[in-house]
Amino acid sequence: MMPSLYVVTIDGPAGAGKSTIARLLARRIGANYLDTGALYRALAFYLDASGIAPANGKNVAEALGGLVVSLQGGRVFVDSSDVTDKIRTPHIDAIVSRYAELPLLRASLLELQRSQAAEGPLVADGRDMGTVVFPKADLKIFLSATAEERARRRWKELAERGERTSFEEVLSQVIRRDGIDSSRALAPLRQAEDAVVLDTTALSIEEVLSRLSSLVEERLKERLNRGGRDV
Ligand code: CDP
């Protein structure tokens, strides 16, 4: 069997292309893909639909105690409901970060995220993959791009799905969400000290992908030269 890297992490701000790139990279290197944003979005969707605001700590805690978030075949479930198609909307974009900053909510998702690495090689994307969830990852990537470029990508993606919002609205939403994600006390968005930073503003998906595939290959060679995996 071909040797492989066990965990590759991809962190970065909203719209930097993490999920597109992570999914394609996983396919290219024969790894599983973990979209951690989907987990935060799923809980935000569920709590919001249940009328539980993020500021209502007691009700959030109570609700979380009785909920099971799970991943099955690339789809995300809260208890037995498949919420996958309901979580990538401008409404969830606008509310998710206020839920994601709650320590109890983050803690409730930690085990599920880490357990995915036991299933085989993994590419995981999010905000705190390289810093908190997989601090010993074999390769850590931090993807960035200017706020304008990220908003342009997100606007295009929303338009393709038939969501009608203005570019200005998307831009201010992206900037607002980055602000909350970067300034929260627990597991804020920031690059790990040992992350490779890639500014994707002027790069195509294929260019980013080929850059990352080379990095994976380099890491593999380093590992083979060292004679195995460091633990
Ligand atoms: O696709 P995009 O980058 O816009 O967002 P996402 O990855 O789906 O994440 C949605 C939100 O979930 C983020 O804005 C964060 O508030 C939260 N999140 C987090 O706190 N930690 C993660 N590891 C992943 C997402």
Short mmCIF file of C-alpha atoms and ligand atoms in Angstrom, two decimals:
data_model
loop_
_atom_site.label_atom_id
_atom_site.label_comp_id
_atom_site.label_asym_id
_atom_site.label_seq_id
_atom_site.Cartn_x
_atom_site.Cartn_y
_atom_site.Cartn_z
CA MET A 1 0.00 0.00 0.00
CA MET A 2 1.16 3.54 -0.73
CA PRO A 3 2.22 5.36 2.42
CA SER A 4 0.06 8.37 3.23
CA LEU A 5 -0.06 11.36 5.51
CA TYR A 6 -2.49 10.82 8.33
CA VAL A 7 -3.90 14.29 8.90
CA VAL A 8 -3.74 17.39 6.71
CA THR A 9 -5.41 20.48 8.18
CA ILE A 10 -6.70 23.47 6.23
CA ASP A 11 -7.69 26.58 8.19
CA GLY A 12 -8.55 30.07 7.07
CA PRO A 13 -11.18 32.82 6.95
CA ALA A 14 -14.61 32.62 5.28
CA GLY A 15 -14.51 32.15 1.53
CA ALA A 16 -10.78 31.41 1.26
CA GLY A 17 -11.70 28.25 -0.68
CA LYS A 18 -11.05 25.80 2.14
CA SER A 19 -13.91 23.40 1.56
CA THR A 20 -13.55 23.22 -2.24
CA ILE A 21 -9.81 22.70 -1.96
CA ALA A 22 -10.00 20.30 0.99
CA ARG A 23 -12.56 18.11 -0.79
CA LEU A 24 -10.52 17.95 -4.01
CA LEU A 25 -7.24 17.42 -2.18
CA ALA A 26 -8.74 14.56 -0.17
CA ARG A 27 -9.91 12.90 -3.38
CA ARG A 28 -6.52 13.38 -5.03
CA ILE A 29 -4.53 11.88 -2.17
CA GLY A 30 -7.05 9.17 -1.25
CA ALA A 31 -8.04 10.62 2.13
CA ASN A 32 -11.39 11.22 3.81
CA TYR A 33 -12.66 14.78 4.00
CA LEU A 34 -13.94 16.41 7.20
CA ASP A 35 -15.91 19.65 6.83
CA THR A 36 -16.01 20.97 10.40
CA GLY A 37 -17.90 24.13 9.40
CA ALA A 38 -20.83 21.83 8.60
CA LEU A 39 -20.90 20.66 12.24
CA TYR A 40 -21.05 24.22 13.61
CA ARG A 41 -23.61 25.15 10.99
CA ALA A 42 -25.73 22.09 11.82
CA LEU A 43 -25.90 22.97 15.52
CA ALA A 44 -26.54 26.67 14.76
CA PHE A 45 -29.35 25.67 12.40
CA TYR A 46 -30.92 23.33 14.91
CA LEU A 47 -30.72 25.66 17.91
CA ASP A 48 -31.96 28.65 15.91
CA ALA A 49 -34.88 26.63 14.52
CA SER A 50 -35.70 25.58 18.09
CA GLY A 51 -35.83 29.22 19.16
CA ILE A 52 -32.70 28.95 21.35
CA ALA A 53 -30.55 32.08 21.03
CA PRO A 54 -26.76 31.86 21.58
CA ALA A 55 -27.04 34.31 24.48
CA ASN A 56 -29.32 31.89 26.32
CA GLY A 57 -26.57 29.77 27.86
CA LYS A 58 -28.84 27.68 30.06
CA ASN A 59 -31.12 26.59 27.21
CA VAL A 60 -28.15 25.98 24.89
CA ALA A 61 -26.55 23.75 27.52
CA GLU A 62 -29.77 21.86 28.08
CA ALA A 63 -30.36 21.33 24.36
CA LEU A 64 -26.78 20.23 23.69
CA GLY A 65 -27.05 17.65 26.45
CA GLY A 66 -29.76 15.84 24.53
CA LEU A 67 -28.46 16.16 20.97
CA VAL A 68 -26.32 13.90 18.84
CA VAL A 69 -24.52 15.35 15.82
CA SER A 70 -23.22 12.73 13.41
CA LEU A 71 -21.68 12.36 9.98
CA GLN A 72 -22.92 9.66 7.63
CA GLY A 73 -21.74 9.32 4.06
CA GLY A 74 -20.74 12.98 3.74
CA ARG A 75 -24.04 14.20 5.23
CA VAL A 76 -24.54 15.83 8.60
CA PHE A 77 -27.31 14.83 10.99
CA VAL A 78 -28.66 16.34 14.19
CA ASP A 79 -30.30 13.39 15.92
CA SER A 80 -32.09 11.66 13.05
CA SER A 81 -32.61 14.71 10.81
CA ASP A 82 -30.38 15.26 7.81
CA VAL A 83 -29.71 19.03 7.85
CA THR A 84 -27.05 19.04 5.10
CA ASP A 85 -29.10 21.01 2.59
CA LYS A 86 -30.26 23.65 5.08
CA ILE A 87 -27.01 24.95 6.52
CA ARG A 88 -25.34 26.90 3.68
CA THR A 89 -27.72 29.84 3.55
CA PRO A 90 -27.12 33.57 4.16
CA HIS A 91 -29.20 33.22 7.34
CA ILE A 92 -26.90 30.55 8.80
CA ASP A 93 -23.85 32.54 7.57
CA ALA A 94 -25.16 35.43 9.65
CA ILE A 95 -25.81 33.52 12.89
CA VAL A 96 -23.28 30.67 13.04
CA SER A 97 -20.33 32.52 14.58
CA ARG A 98 -22.30 33.58 17.67
CA TYR A 99 -22.99 29.91 18.38
CA ALA A 100 -19.46 28.79 17.42
CA GLU A 101 -17.91 31.02 20.09
CA LEU A 102 -19.68 29.16 22.92
CA PRO A 103 -17.16 26.93 24.76
CA LEU A 104 -19.77 24.30 25.58
CA LEU A 105 -20.83 24.01 21.96
CA ARG A 106 -17.20 23.73 20.77
CA ALA A 107 -16.49 21.08 23.40
CA SER A 108 -19.49 19.05 22.29
CA LEU A 109 -17.99 18.70 18.79
CA LEU A 110 -14.37 17.97 19.69
CA GLU A 111 -14.61 14.21 20.08
CA LEU A 112 -16.56 13.73 16.86
CA GLN A 113 -13.92 15.70 14.92
CA ARG A 114 -10.96 13.84 16.39
CA SER A 115 -12.60 10.46 15.91
CA GLN A 116 -12.60 11.01 12.13
CA ALA A 117 -8.81 10.61 12.07
CA ALA A 118 -9.21 7.03 13.28
CA GLU A 119 -11.04 6.11 10.07
CA GLY A 120 -7.98 6.62 7.86
CA PRO A 121 -6.02 9.50 6.27
CA LEU A 122 -7.93 12.76 6.69
CA VAL A 123 -8.08 16.26 5.23
CA ALA A 124 -9.92 18.47 7.75
CA ASP A 125 -10.96 22.07 7.15
CA GLY A 126 -12.13 24.75 9.58
CA ARG A 127 -10.77 27.50 11.82
CA ASP A 128 -8.91 25.64 14.58
CA MET A 129 -7.86 22.40 12.89
CA GLY A 130 -4.09 22.98 13.12
CA THR A 131 -4.18 24.85 16.43
CA VAL A 132 -6.65 22.93 18.62
CA VAL A 133 -8.26 19.86 17.08
CA PHE A 134 -5.22 18.28 15.38
CA PRO A 135 -2.16 20.03 16.85
CA LYS A 136 0.07 17.16 15.69
CA ALA A 137 -1.18 17.12 12.10
CA ASP A 138 1.35 15.99 9.50
CA LEU A 139 0.75 19.05 7.32
CA LYS A 140 -0.97 22.31 8.26
CA ILE A 141 -2.17 24.76 5.64
CA PHE A 142 -3.54 28.25 6.20
CA LEU A 143 -5.44 29.57 3.16
CA SER A 144 -6.05 33.29 2.87
CA ALA A 145 -7.22 35.80 0.25
CA THR A 146 -8.31 39.43 0.35
CA ALA A 147 -11.76 40.07 1.83
CA GLU A 148 -12.99 41.38 -1.57
CA GLU A 149 -11.90 38.23 -3.39
CA ARG A 150 -13.39 35.98 -0.73
CA ALA A 151 -16.68 37.89 -0.85
CA ARG A 152 -16.68 37.66 -4.66
CA ARG A 153 -16.31 33.86 -4.49
CA ARG A 154 -19.00 33.52 -1.84
CA TRP A 155 -21.37 35.80 -3.77
CA LYS A 156 -20.89 33.72 -6.92
CA GLU A 157 -21.49 30.50 -5.00
CA LEU A 158 -24.71 31.89 -3.48
CA ALA A 159 -25.89 33.21 -6.86
CA GLU A 160 -25.32 29.79 -8.45
CA ARG A 161 -27.57 28.29 -5.80
CA GLY A 162 -30.27 30.87 -6.51
CA GLU A 163 -29.71 32.94 -3.33
CA ARG A 164 -30.20 36.62 -4.12
CA THR A 165 -27.91 38.89 -2.12
CA SER A 166 -25.83 41.90 -3.11
CA PHE A 167 -22.05 41.79 -3.25
CA GLU A 168 -21.84 44.54 -0.60
CA GLU A 169 -23.99 42.51 1.77
CA VAL A 170 -21.83 39.42 1.30
CA LEU A 171 -18.66 41.46 1.80
CA SER A 172 -19.86 43.01 5.06
CA GLN A 173 -21.06 39.60 6.27
CA VAL A 174 -17.67 37.99 5.50
CA ILE A 175 -15.81 40.78 7.33
CA ARG A 176 -18.17 40.61 10.30
CA ARG A 177 -17.87 36.81 10.60
CA ASP A 178 -14.05 36.91 10.35
CA GLY A 179 -14.08 39.51 13.13
CA ILE A 180 -16.09 37.29 15.48
CA ASP A 181 -14.15 34.12 14.56
CA SER A 182 -10.76 35.80 15.06
CA SER A 183 -11.52 37.54 18.31
CA ARG A 184 -13.32 34.85 20.31
CA ALA A 185 -11.58 33.64 23.47
CA LEU A 186 -11.62 29.91 22.72
CA ALA A 187 -9.98 28.44 19.59
CA PRO A 188 -9.98 31.67 17.55
CA LEU A 189 -9.19 31.68 13.86
CA ARG A 190 -5.42 32.03 13.59
CA GLN A 191 -2.63 30.30 11.77
CA ALA A 192 -0.69 27.61 13.60
CA GLU A 193 3.00 28.47 14.04
CA ASP A 194 3.96 25.53 11.86
CA ALA A 195 1.34 26.17 9.15
CA VAL A 196 2.23 26.81 5.51
CA VAL A 197 0.43 30.00 4.48
CA LEU A 198 -0.95 30.30 0.98
CA ASP A 199 -2.54 33.50 -0.35
CA THR A 200 -5.04 32.32 -2.97
CA THR A 201 -6.22 35.76 -4.15
CA ALA A 202 -4.70 35.41 -7.60
CA LEU A 203 -4.66 31.61 -7.85
CA SER A 204 -7.11 29.25 -9.57
CA ILE A 205 -8.45 26.19 -7.78
CA GLU A 206 -6.19 23.99 -9.91
CA GLU A 207 -3.14 26.10 -8.99
CA VAL A 208 -3.89 25.89 -5.27
CA LEU A 209 -4.51 22.18 -5.55
CA SER A 210 -1.28 21.43 -7.35
CA ARG A 211 0.66 23.54 -4.84
CA LEU A 212 -0.89 21.61 -1.95
CA SER A 213 -0.38 18.23 -3.64
CA SER A 214 3.35 19.04 -3.94
CA LEU A 215 3.48 19.97 -0.26
CA VAL A 216 1.85 16.64 0.64
CA GLU A 217 4.42 14.81 -1.48
CA GLU A 218 7.31 16.73 0.11
CA ARG A 219 6.04 15.90 3.61
CA LEU A 220 5.71 12.25 2.68
CA LYS A 221 9.27 12.12 1.42
CA GLU A 222 10.53 13.81 4.59
CA ARG A 223 8.64 11.26 6.63
CA LEU A 224 10.00 8.32 4.66
CA ASN A 225 13.53 9.71 5.04
CA ARG A 226 13.03 9.95 8.77
CA GLY A 227 11.87 6.35 8.72
CA GLY A 228 8.32 6.55 9.95
CA ARG A 229 5.85 8.68 11.74
CA ASP A 230 6.73 10.93 14.63
CA VAL A 231 4.32 10.68 17.51
O1 CDP B 1 -17.32 27.98 4.29
P1 CDP B 1 -16.98 29.09 5.27
O2 CDP B 1 -15.50 29.28 5.44
O3 CDP B 1 -17.70 30.34 5.00
O4 CDP B 1 -17.56 28.64 6.67
P2 CDP B 1 -17.51 27.23 7.39
O5 CDP B 1 -16.17 26.60 7.29
O6 CDP B 1 -18.70 26.44 6.95
O7 CDP B 1 -17.70 27.67 8.92
C1 CDP B 1 -18.86 28.36 9.35
C2 CDP B 1 -18.61 28.97 10.73
O8 CDP B 1 -18.44 27.91 11.69
C3 CDP B 1 -17.36 29.81 10.88
O9 CDP B 1 -17.58 31.17 10.51
C4 CDP B 1 -17.04 29.67 12.37
O10 CDP B 1 -17.80 30.55 13.14
C5 CDP B 1 -17.49 28.26 12.68
N1 CDP B 1 -16.38 27.29 12.67
C6 CDP B 1 -15.57 27.22 13.79
O11 CDP B 1 -15.74 28.00 14.72
N2 CDP B 1 -14.58 26.29 13.86
C7 CDP B 1 -14.38 25.43 12.85
N3 CDP B 1 -13.42 24.51 12.97
C8 CDP B 1 -15.16 25.49 11.68
C9 CDP B 1 -16.16 26.45 11.62
#
